[in-house]
């Protein structure tokens, strides 16, 4: 099609000014671009953008499963959230999970990666494989085996610590820590793969130049390598933050938010609100708030990372 | 030579410390998988006993017999259909769209790309509840499509393929146009071979993420015949929380095939995972 229009344009140059011709081409290119985009746009608009809009709209309604019985409540759902003690508890727990898990995962994966990236190819891929194992094992499979290991009566953990009968997941002072620990094992695989790749791509001539100038290993790392892997760090921070905020399977399968809401998170409370209490409007309002909180966290990380380099 | 000296600068004690910690961590990370697989062959008496048996001395297949009393193979089939369906559709739509976003100049391009980037930063799980209402409205709730369609819509694939298509040299596309190749032809015989590694990466990424998207499966699939294997394991755990042998048999069935694929194609996995972030 484009070919033909090119030929047509060159055959009759006097009829079309350059301006007109470029406009025809631009229109053709726009048309073909949208044809390429069409299949993807159908899915994106239909199953991502539309539910996002619905989420926002429904958050202003008091509604159950049946949409016909919805009543407009304005910001009512949002006001309710601020008085809902369980929501606040869930909010606090979510923030604890994020604030503990994100820096730990990032720092730890950086340490492992810098320890293994200069090893022999086989050893390096062995460790990379090992740390990625919980991801491919699958969240649910990993969670159920930990549930067994934490079992008070026949779990391995109590055998090892000689503390038979201690209920790790049923105790409000240890449950959240256990969940963060398991979340940690399932979150660390991807950052390690990313850091190993990024450290391998660091410009070696700069490292050598610094060494010739007598920089210590520590200085080489902070002054030469760290700035170069900054984009990777930023990416890892953002994906780990989003994943930690959305941590759900672990909570549902291990503790169901208990004991006494000690491990409730916003995500789990949203689920409870929608499926146990059928309060879809309220659940959607919490979803909107969760999205805003994640956006703020990501933006802050972007700002911090930008100011560092 | 100077580099070598610098490297061995690190005190011996620190290097030993690193190696010991890494080995301990490796055991810690491998152990759950070991415990799943060996647990699936243990008799229930051994499982509920207080003293752990580190290796199943009297292996039994009883757990698997119990597992296959349930439609476990159907669950496995369901999750494979979901993952493969999502993978194929995502790769197809994302490579077309990514190419257009990277290489075509058209009205609305900046807006569209901005929208895609913003959507990516939002939590996927938040839209699952309105999605459920949408799926019920169009009659797809409790079908495998209800999990596949939103997964395909998630814009990460478009973003990745756009980044990847940026590397196609404009001259090659221009040359194809001058030679009279149609748009479709250009895409199939010029663009596609160049973005193949990106598509491979996206395929792996989509497969693993869809498999692990437990929340979506939990919300969308209701009837037992529609459950996926992860969902089936979770539900069985809810029903009979102390039959760990049975649950481990389910977990083995879910984990071992992917772990085997992962170990066989490790290089492609790691390439795929790191590719997504090179420019992201």
XYZ file of C-alpha atoms in Angstrom:
589
model
C 0.000 0.000 0.000
C 2.709 2.413 0.977
C 4.669 1.339 -2.071
C 1.826 2.218 -4.367
C 1.324 5.626 -2.809
C 5.045 6.320 -3.169
C 4.869 5.450 -6.828
C 1.743 7.508 -7.310
C 3.305 10.470 -5.594
C 6.463 10.348 -7.696
C 4.525 9.947 -10.945
C 2.527 13.106 -10.466
C 4.752 15.485 -8.560
C 3.000 18.686 -9.671
C -0.383 17.657 -8.291
C 0.755 17.194 -4.696
C 2.874 19.673 -2.811
C 5.486 18.233 -0.438
C 3.318 19.269 2.439
C 0.254 17.467 1.127
C 2.243 14.386 0.239
C 3.718 14.057 3.688
C 0.259 14.400 5.109
C -0.989 11.501 2.994
C 1.977 9.420 4.105
C 1.446 10.336 7.716
C -2.173 9.304 7.468
C -1.210 5.982 5.908
C 1.392 5.375 8.572
C -1.099 6.196 11.319
C -3.600 3.797 9.815
C -1.115 0.944 9.517
C 0.231 1.630 13.011
C -3.244 1.330 14.494
C -3.853 -1.893 12.597
C -0.709 -3.310 14.207
C -1.841 -2.001 17.581
C -5.430 -3.130 17.279
C -5.215 -6.691 18.688
C -3.225 -5.506 21.670
C -5.438 -2.467 22.234
C -8.578 -4.601 22.366
C -7.144 -6.588 25.259
C -5.570 -3.583 26.948
C -8.639 -1.361 26.792
C -11.119 -4.156 27.460
C -9.401 -5.959 30.317
C -7.082 -3.402 31.902
C -8.298 0.141 31.266
C -12.013 -0.641 31.543
C -11.678 -2.403 34.942
C -9.444 0.426 36.162
C -12.145 2.931 35.318
C -14.775 0.651 36.852
C -12.670 0.363 40.006
C -12.587 4.143 40.333
C -16.287 4.625 39.541
C -17.511 1.827 41.806
C -15.447 3.179 44.667
C -18.066 5.936 44.980
C -20.900 3.435 45.334
C -22.195 1.196 48.037
C -22.750 -2.016 46.164
C -22.752 -5.798 46.395
C -22.461 -8.392 43.690
C -25.628 -7.098 42.078
C -24.847 -3.874 40.272
C -28.497 -2.802 40.037
C -28.715 -2.255 43.764
C -25.823 0.158 43.936
C -26.332 3.457 45.709
C -24.124 6.474 45.234
C -22.288 7.393 48.435
C -19.749 9.898 47.134
C -16.587 9.756 49.192
C -18.339 7.700 51.864
C -16.220 4.607 51.293
C -13.057 6.664 51.577
C -14.188 8.262 54.836
C -15.117 4.860 56.218
C -11.597 3.623 55.567
C -10.093 6.192 57.881
C -12.303 4.988 60.719
C -11.882 1.291 59.979
C -9.463 -0.104 62.547
C -8.886 -3.294 60.566
C -8.020 -1.310 57.467
C -5.544 0.703 59.488
C -4.020 -2.460 60.900
C -3.772 -3.863 57.363
C -2.240 -0.637 56.148
C 0.348 -0.737 58.908
C 1.211 -4.385 58.186
C 1.515 -3.693 54.470
C 3.893 -0.829 55.140
C 5.929 -3.015 57.531
C 6.196 -5.744 54.889
C 7.294 -3.264 52.223
C 9.688 -1.335 54.434
C 11.369 -4.510 55.692
C 11.272 -6.625 52.533
C 12.267 -4.112 49.863
C 15.604 -2.930 51.321
C 16.475 -6.444 52.523
C 15.790 -8.035 49.156
C 17.682 -5.302 47.291
C 20.726 -5.196 49.567
C 20.912 -8.939 49.916
C 20.603 -9.642 46.204
C 23.304 -7.049 45.526
C 25.598 -8.777 48.014
C 24.971 -12.244 46.547
C 25.377 -10.967 42.995
C 28.664 -9.211 43.670
C 29.901 -12.351 45.401
C 29.014 -14.646 42.508
C 29.319 -12.609 39.302
C 33.079 -13.089 39.030
C 32.960 -16.804 39.748
C 33.383 -19.501 37.125
C 30.448 -19.695 34.692
C 29.244 -22.982 36.135
C 29.305 -21.870 39.766
C 27.654 -18.601 38.843
C 24.777 -20.242 37.029
C 24.462 -22.788 39.832
C 23.855 -20.063 42.424
C 21.665 -18.046 40.106
C 19.586 -21.181 39.562
C 19.352 -21.941 43.271
C 18.085 -18.488 44.195
C 15.584 -18.514 41.355
C 14.293 -21.942 42.361
C 11.456 -20.738 44.649
C 10.051 -18.653 41.761
C 9.803 -21.599 39.381
C 8.678 -23.966 42.110
C 5.605 -21.751 42.267
C 4.228 -19.515 44.987
C 1.574 -21.970 46.105
C 3.886 -24.998 46.264
C 6.462 -23.037 48.255
C 3.810 -21.691 50.598
C 2.257 -25.056 51.434
C 5.607 -26.653 52.212
C 6.477 -23.791 54.554
C 3.088 -24.190 56.185
C 3.998 -27.793 56.908
C 7.461 -26.871 58.160
C 5.941 -24.286 60.503
C 3.310 -26.717 61.775
C 3.357 -26.670 65.592
C 3.188 -30.463 66.046
C 4.969 -32.149 63.169
C 6.781 -29.268 61.522
C 10.488 -29.297 60.960
C 11.161 -25.862 62.390
C 10.015 -26.837 65.867
C 12.106 -29.994 65.681
C 15.194 -28.010 64.776
C 14.676 -25.384 67.454
C 13.449 -27.994 69.926
C 10.316 -25.969 70.573
C 7.552 -28.503 69.937
C 4.084 -27.006 70.075
C 5.140 -23.436 69.378
C 2.739 -21.985 66.838
C 4.863 -19.721 64.649
C 2.043 -18.718 62.324
C -0.552 -18.535 65.081
C 1.415 -16.158 67.242
C 0.930 -12.473 66.563
C 4.536 -11.633 67.372
C 6.096 -14.148 64.949
C 3.507 -14.596 62.180
C 4.343 -11.473 60.210
C 8.083 -12.152 60.476
C 7.565 -15.667 59.081
C 5.585 -14.270 56.163
C 8.247 -11.685 55.383
C 10.908 -14.419 55.506
C 9.029 -16.580 52.977
C 8.271 -13.550 50.824
C 11.997 -12.862 50.875
C 12.857 -16.323 49.524
C 10.360 -15.975 46.675
C 11.366 -12.402 45.786
C 15.116 -12.622 45.587
C 15.545 -14.663 42.390
C 14.810 -12.009 39.823
C 16.916 -9.240 41.440
C 19.933 -11.561 41.557
C 19.610 -12.420 37.877
C 19.288 -8.712 37.062
C 22.235 -7.640 39.231
C 24.525 -10.363 37.875
C 23.722 -9.186 34.345
C 24.194 -5.518 35.285
C 27.501 -6.095 37.108
C 28.746 -8.072 34.111
C 27.965 -5.070 31.906
C 29.896 -2.544 34.001
C 32.473 -0.803 31.835
C 35.643 -2.636 32.727
C 38.036 0.028 31.511
C 36.674 2.422 34.150
C 37.196 -0.180 36.857
C 40.759 -0.741 35.726
C 41.468 2.960 35.507
C 40.275 3.411 39.074
C 42.427 0.502 40.228
C 45.492 1.919 38.510
C 44.823 5.154 40.351
C 44.966 3.174 43.566
C 41.291 3.024 44.494
C 40.373 0.408 47.079
C 37.877 -2.308 46.298
C 35.313 -0.455 48.351
C 35.889 2.794 46.444
C 35.740 0.994 43.105
C 32.385 -0.390 44.072
C 30.746 2.815 45.326
C 32.329 5.276 42.906
C 32.475 3.231 39.698
C 30.124 0.260 39.757
C 27.251 1.574 41.896
C 26.392 4.538 39.611
C 26.456 2.240 36.598
C 24.059 -0.285 38.068
C 21.731 2.444 39.355
C 19.060 1.891 36.650
C 18.944 -1.793 37.613
C 18.665 -0.911 41.290
C 15.786 1.398 40.517
C 14.001 -1.253 38.503
C 14.501 -3.807 41.285
C 13.199 -1.373 43.904
C 10.052 -0.702 41.891
C 9.200 -4.330 41.055
C 9.963 -5.505 44.602
C 7.789 -2.735 46.022
C 4.860 -3.629 43.766
C 5.253 -7.331 44.554
C 5.466 -6.780 48.306
C 2.395 -4.548 48.284
C 0.474 -7.237 46.425
C 1.609 -10.123 48.608
C -1.545 -12.211 48.863
C -1.100 -15.972 48.388
C 1.266 -16.204 51.361
C -1.190 -14.467 53.662
C -4.255 -16.366 52.514
C -2.632 -19.799 52.662
C -0.567 -19.358 55.815
C -2.595 -17.278 58.228
C -5.728 -15.900 56.511
C -4.829 -12.566 58.013
C -4.843 -13.884 61.555
C -4.194 -14.237 64.394
C -6.411 -11.327 65.300
C -5.522 -9.399 62.108
C -1.816 -9.536 62.952
C -1.017 -10.405 59.332
C -3.855 -8.631 57.563
C -2.658 -6.600 54.603
C -4.584 -4.148 52.448
C -4.675 -6.687 49.632
C -5.994 -9.424 51.882
C -8.565 -7.111 53.429
C -9.764 -6.111 49.957
C -10.257 -9.783 49.162
C -12.100 -10.393 52.436
C -14.304 -7.367 51.924
C -15.263 -8.465 48.412
C -15.741 -12.202 48.939
C -16.725 -12.576 52.540
C -18.787 -9.442 53.025
C -19.663 -8.781 49.365
C -18.958 -5.093 49.752
C -17.574 -4.445 46.290
C -17.760 -0.661 46.443
C -15.730 -0.494 49.640
C -13.243 -3.064 48.297
C -12.756 -1.004 45.152
C -12.194 2.167 47.169
C -9.418 0.386 49.078
C -8.006 -0.754 45.735
C -7.839 2.849 44.566
C -6.027 3.844 47.762
C -3.588 0.929 47.384
C -2.834 2.004 43.803
C -2.200 5.570 44.956
C 0.117 4.402 47.752
C 2.119 2.247 45.335
C 2.361 5.146 42.891
C 3.685 7.397 45.668
C 6.269 4.808 46.792
C 7.467 4.310 43.204
C 7.677 8.045 42.584
C 9.710 8.581 45.770
C 12.125 5.829 44.759
C 12.500 7.400 41.310
C 13.229 10.778 42.892
C 15.782 9.349 45.318
C 17.502 7.309 42.626
C 17.626 10.287 40.249
C 19.156 12.558 42.855
C 21.862 9.993 43.612
C 23.264 9.896 40.110
C 48.418 -8.001 36.409
C 47.520 -5.174 38.691
C 43.852 -6.268 38.544
C 44.750 -9.716 39.783
C 46.589 -8.298 42.774
C 43.649 -6.108 43.618
C 41.259 -9.016 43.466
C 43.245 -11.123 45.861
C 43.351 -8.063 48.134
C 40.231 -9.337 49.802
C 41.232 -10.980 53.056
C 41.148 -14.758 53.012
C 38.800 -14.818 56.007
C 36.201 -12.745 54.168
C 36.338 -15.020 51.155
C 35.828 -18.087 53.284
C 32.971 -16.331 55.055
C 31.341 -15.562 51.680
C 31.618 -19.144 50.480
C 30.252 -20.594 53.723
C 27.294 -18.193 53.718
C 26.545 -18.922 50.073
C 26.571 -22.668 50.652
C 24.283 -22.363 53.681
C 21.917 -20.172 51.690
C 21.932 -22.613 48.799
C 20.837 -25.383 51.179
C 18.164 -23.093 52.611
C 16.808 -22.325 49.134
C 16.924 -25.882 47.802
C 15.513 -27.480 50.920
C 11.808 -26.578 50.467
C 11.782 -28.262 47.060
C 13.543 -31.304 48.512
C 11.008 -31.422 51.340
C 8.097 -31.196 48.863
C 9.342 -34.061 46.724
C 10.405 -36.391 49.544
C 7.283 -35.509 51.537
C 5.096 -36.664 48.674
C 6.517 -40.195 49.040
C 6.084 -40.412 52.802
C 3.449 -42.415 54.556
C 1.000 -40.341 56.573
C 2.173 -41.965 59.829
C 5.680 -40.731 59.175
C 4.410 -37.297 58.275
C 2.450 -36.758 61.463
C 5.200 -38.224 63.627
C 7.147 -35.678 65.595
C 10.574 -36.912 64.571
C 11.189 -35.918 60.981
C 12.409 -38.547 58.570
C 15.007 -36.806 56.452
C 14.612 -39.261 53.621
C 11.565 -41.468 52.870
C 12.911 -44.870 53.957
C 9.673 -46.655 53.076
C 8.527 -44.748 49.980
C 4.858 -45.036 49.132
C 2.713 -43.920 46.224
C -0.404 -43.688 48.396
C -0.382 -39.878 48.270
C -0.387 -39.912 44.499
C -3.231 -42.439 44.407
C -5.229 -40.062 46.613
C -4.210 -37.093 44.471
C -5.439 -38.713 41.276
C -8.775 -39.493 42.919
C -9.254 -35.777 42.469
C -9.155 -34.297 38.947
C -5.496 -33.366 39.418
C -4.553 -34.076 35.822
C -7.425 -31.864 34.693
C -6.053 -29.116 36.963
C -2.610 -29.552 35.447
C -4.096 -29.397 31.976
C -6.064 -26.258 32.887
C -3.044 -24.348 34.139
C -0.999 -25.429 31.113
C -3.786 -24.297 28.756
C -4.009 -20.969 30.586
C -0.263 -20.385 30.556
C 0.265 -21.458 26.939
C -2.816 -19.546 25.755
C -1.733 -16.375 27.558
C 1.821 -16.835 26.322
C 0.912 -17.248 22.641
C -1.618 -14.411 22.596
C 0.677 -12.078 24.543
C 3.638 -12.708 22.266
C 1.525 -12.221 19.162
C -0.253 -9.017 20.172
C 2.724 -7.504 22.008
C 5.198 -8.007 19.177
C 2.834 -6.357 16.672
C 2.047 -3.462 19.003
C 5.625 -3.032 20.224
C 6.881 -2.794 16.656
C 4.294 -0.150 15.771
C 5.080 1.899 18.895
C 8.813 1.766 18.282
C 9.039 2.242 14.546
C 5.971 4.110 13.351
C 5.208 7.775 13.762
C 1.506 8.267 14.248
C -1.008 10.486 15.995
C -1.571 9.539 19.599
C 1.686 7.628 19.951
C 3.017 9.580 22.912
C -0.337 9.435 24.666
C -0.682 5.704 24.139
C 2.821 4.974 25.343
C 2.291 7.157 28.402
C -0.893 5.289 29.214
C 0.863 1.930 28.899
C 3.707 2.996 31.177
C 1.309 4.329 33.804
C -0.829 1.185 33.721
C 2.272 -0.916 34.287
C 3.068 0.814 37.555
C -0.369 0.041 38.948
C -1.013 -3.068 41.009
C -2.565 -5.731 38.822
C -4.540 -7.268 41.657
C -6.514 -4.097 42.259
C -8.356 -4.484 38.957
C -9.236 -8.119 39.579
C -12.428 -7.326 41.491
C -13.964 -5.097 38.776
C -12.667 -7.659 36.282
C -14.719 -10.321 38.004
C -17.845 -8.198 37.547
C -16.930 -7.621 33.912
C -16.347 -11.330 33.291
C -19.656 -12.243 34.926
C -21.389 -9.655 32.751
C -19.986 -11.108 29.515
C -20.526 -14.669 30.705
C -16.889 -15.712 30.900
C -16.636 -16.082 34.672
C -15.507 -19.564 35.683
C -13.947 -20.255 32.284
C -10.246 -20.435 31.511
C -10.694 -17.356 29.271
C -11.392 -15.248 32.344
C -7.761 -15.796 33.398
C -6.209 -15.672 29.926
C -7.756 -12.445 28.569
C -6.678 -10.021 31.344
C -3.200 -11.559 31.343
C -2.877 -10.785 27.630
C -4.100 -7.247 28.222
C -1.388 -6.487 30.780
C 0.881 -3.960 29.011
C 4.267 -5.227 30.181
C 4.684 -7.300 27.008
C 4.009 -4.320 24.747
C 6.496 -2.282 26.741
C 9.171 -4.987 26.490
C 8.656 -5.538 22.770
C 8.692 -1.784 22.141
C 12.079 -1.525 23.857
C 13.261 -4.465 21.828
C 11.980 -3.195 18.476
C 13.850 0.091 18.961
C 17.010 -1.798 17.982
C 15.721 -2.583 14.469
C 17.630 -0.290 12.116
C 15.309 2.073 10.226
C 17.295 1.575 6.997
C 16.297 -2.087 6.829
C 12.608 -1.200 7.065
C 13.103 1.517 4.456
C 14.854 -0.984 2.167
C 11.992 -3.450 2.526
C 9.529 -0.709 1.630
C 11.520 0.334 -1.427
C 11.652 -3.316 -2.538
C 7.880 -3.303 -2.498
C 7.270 -5.510 0.522
C 3.818 -5.094 2.061
C 3.469 -4.152 5.737
C 2.607 -7.713 6.667
C 5.480 -9.125 4.666
C 7.900 -6.620 6.211
C 6.795 -7.658 9.665
C 7.000 -11.397 9.000
C 10.275 -11.602 7.132
C 12.216 -8.566 8.370
C 10.987 -7.536 11.802
C 10.061 -10.902 13.271
C 13.497 -12.563 12.871
C 15.121 -9.558 14.533
C 12.869 -9.486 17.586
C 12.794 -13.264 18.075
C 15.043 -13.216 21.169
C 12.728 -10.652 22.734
C 9.693 -12.798 21.981
C 11.420 -15.783 23.588
C 12.107 -13.738 26.695
C 8.519 -12.528 26.840
C 7.208 -16.066 26.360
C 9.161 -17.395 29.355
C 8.260 -14.398 31.467
C 4.556 -14.665 30.673
C 4.460 -18.395 31.311
C 6.063 -18.236 34.772
C 4.116 -15.155 35.872
C 0.795 -16.576 34.739
C 1.510 -19.831 36.558
C 2.182 -17.902 39.754
C -0.766 -15.517 39.427
C -2.688 -17.332 42.112
C -4.960 -14.401 42.945
C -6.415 -14.175 39.445
C -7.075 -17.938 39.340
C -8.657 -17.862 42.775
C -11.079 -15.104 41.830
C -11.967 -16.256 38.335
C -12.302 -20.037 38.648
C -15.059 -21.498 40.783
C -16.006 -25.055 39.865
C -13.650 -27.890 40.699
C -13.298 -28.950 37.060
C -12.011 -25.471 36.183
C -9.436 -25.186 38.981
C -5.773 -24.921 38.161
C -3.187 -27.060 39.878
C -1.968 -24.270 42.223
C -5.580 -23.501 43.070
C -6.325 -27.192 43.616
C -3.407 -27.538 46.012
C -4.521 -24.471 47.923
C -8.122 -25.692 48.139
C -7.062 -29.180 49.262
C -4.972 -27.570 51.943
C -8.003 -25.648 53.086
C -10.153 -28.782 53.203
C -7.752 -31.172 54.924
C -5.015 -29.078 56.376
C -3.151 -31.973 57.939
C -2.863 -34.340 55.012
C 0.541 -32.991 54.116
C 1.463 -36.055 52.057
C -1.385 -35.432 49.641
C -0.638 -31.704 49.468
C 3.055 -32.391 48.811
C 2.098 -34.811 46.021
C 0.095 -32.002 44.413
C 2.947 -29.558 44.935
C 5.380 -32.034 43.358
C 3.158 -32.398 40.321
C 3.025 -28.614 40.008
C 6.681 -27.873 40.693
C 8.752 -30.641 39.130
C 7.833 -30.080 35.448
C 8.628 -26.359 35.561
C 11.780 -26.846 37.610
C 12.950 -29.432 35.063
C 12.210 -27.062 32.154
C 13.923 -24.270 34.043
C 17.099 -26.274 34.642
C 17.204 -27.451 31.017
C 16.703 -23.962 29.576
C 18.326 -21.966 32.353
C 20.262 -19.764 29.962
C 17.122 -18.596 28.180
C 15.363 -17.906 31.466
C 18.146 -15.718 32.824
C 18.537 -13.929 29.492
C 14.826 -13.386 29.335
C 14.562 -12.037 32.862
C 17.473 -9.638 32.462
C 16.362 -8.488 29.017
C 13.166 -7.040 30.430
C 15.105 -4.582 32.523
C 18.009 -3.600 30.315
C 16.291 -0.422 29.326
C 13.285 -0.567 31.589
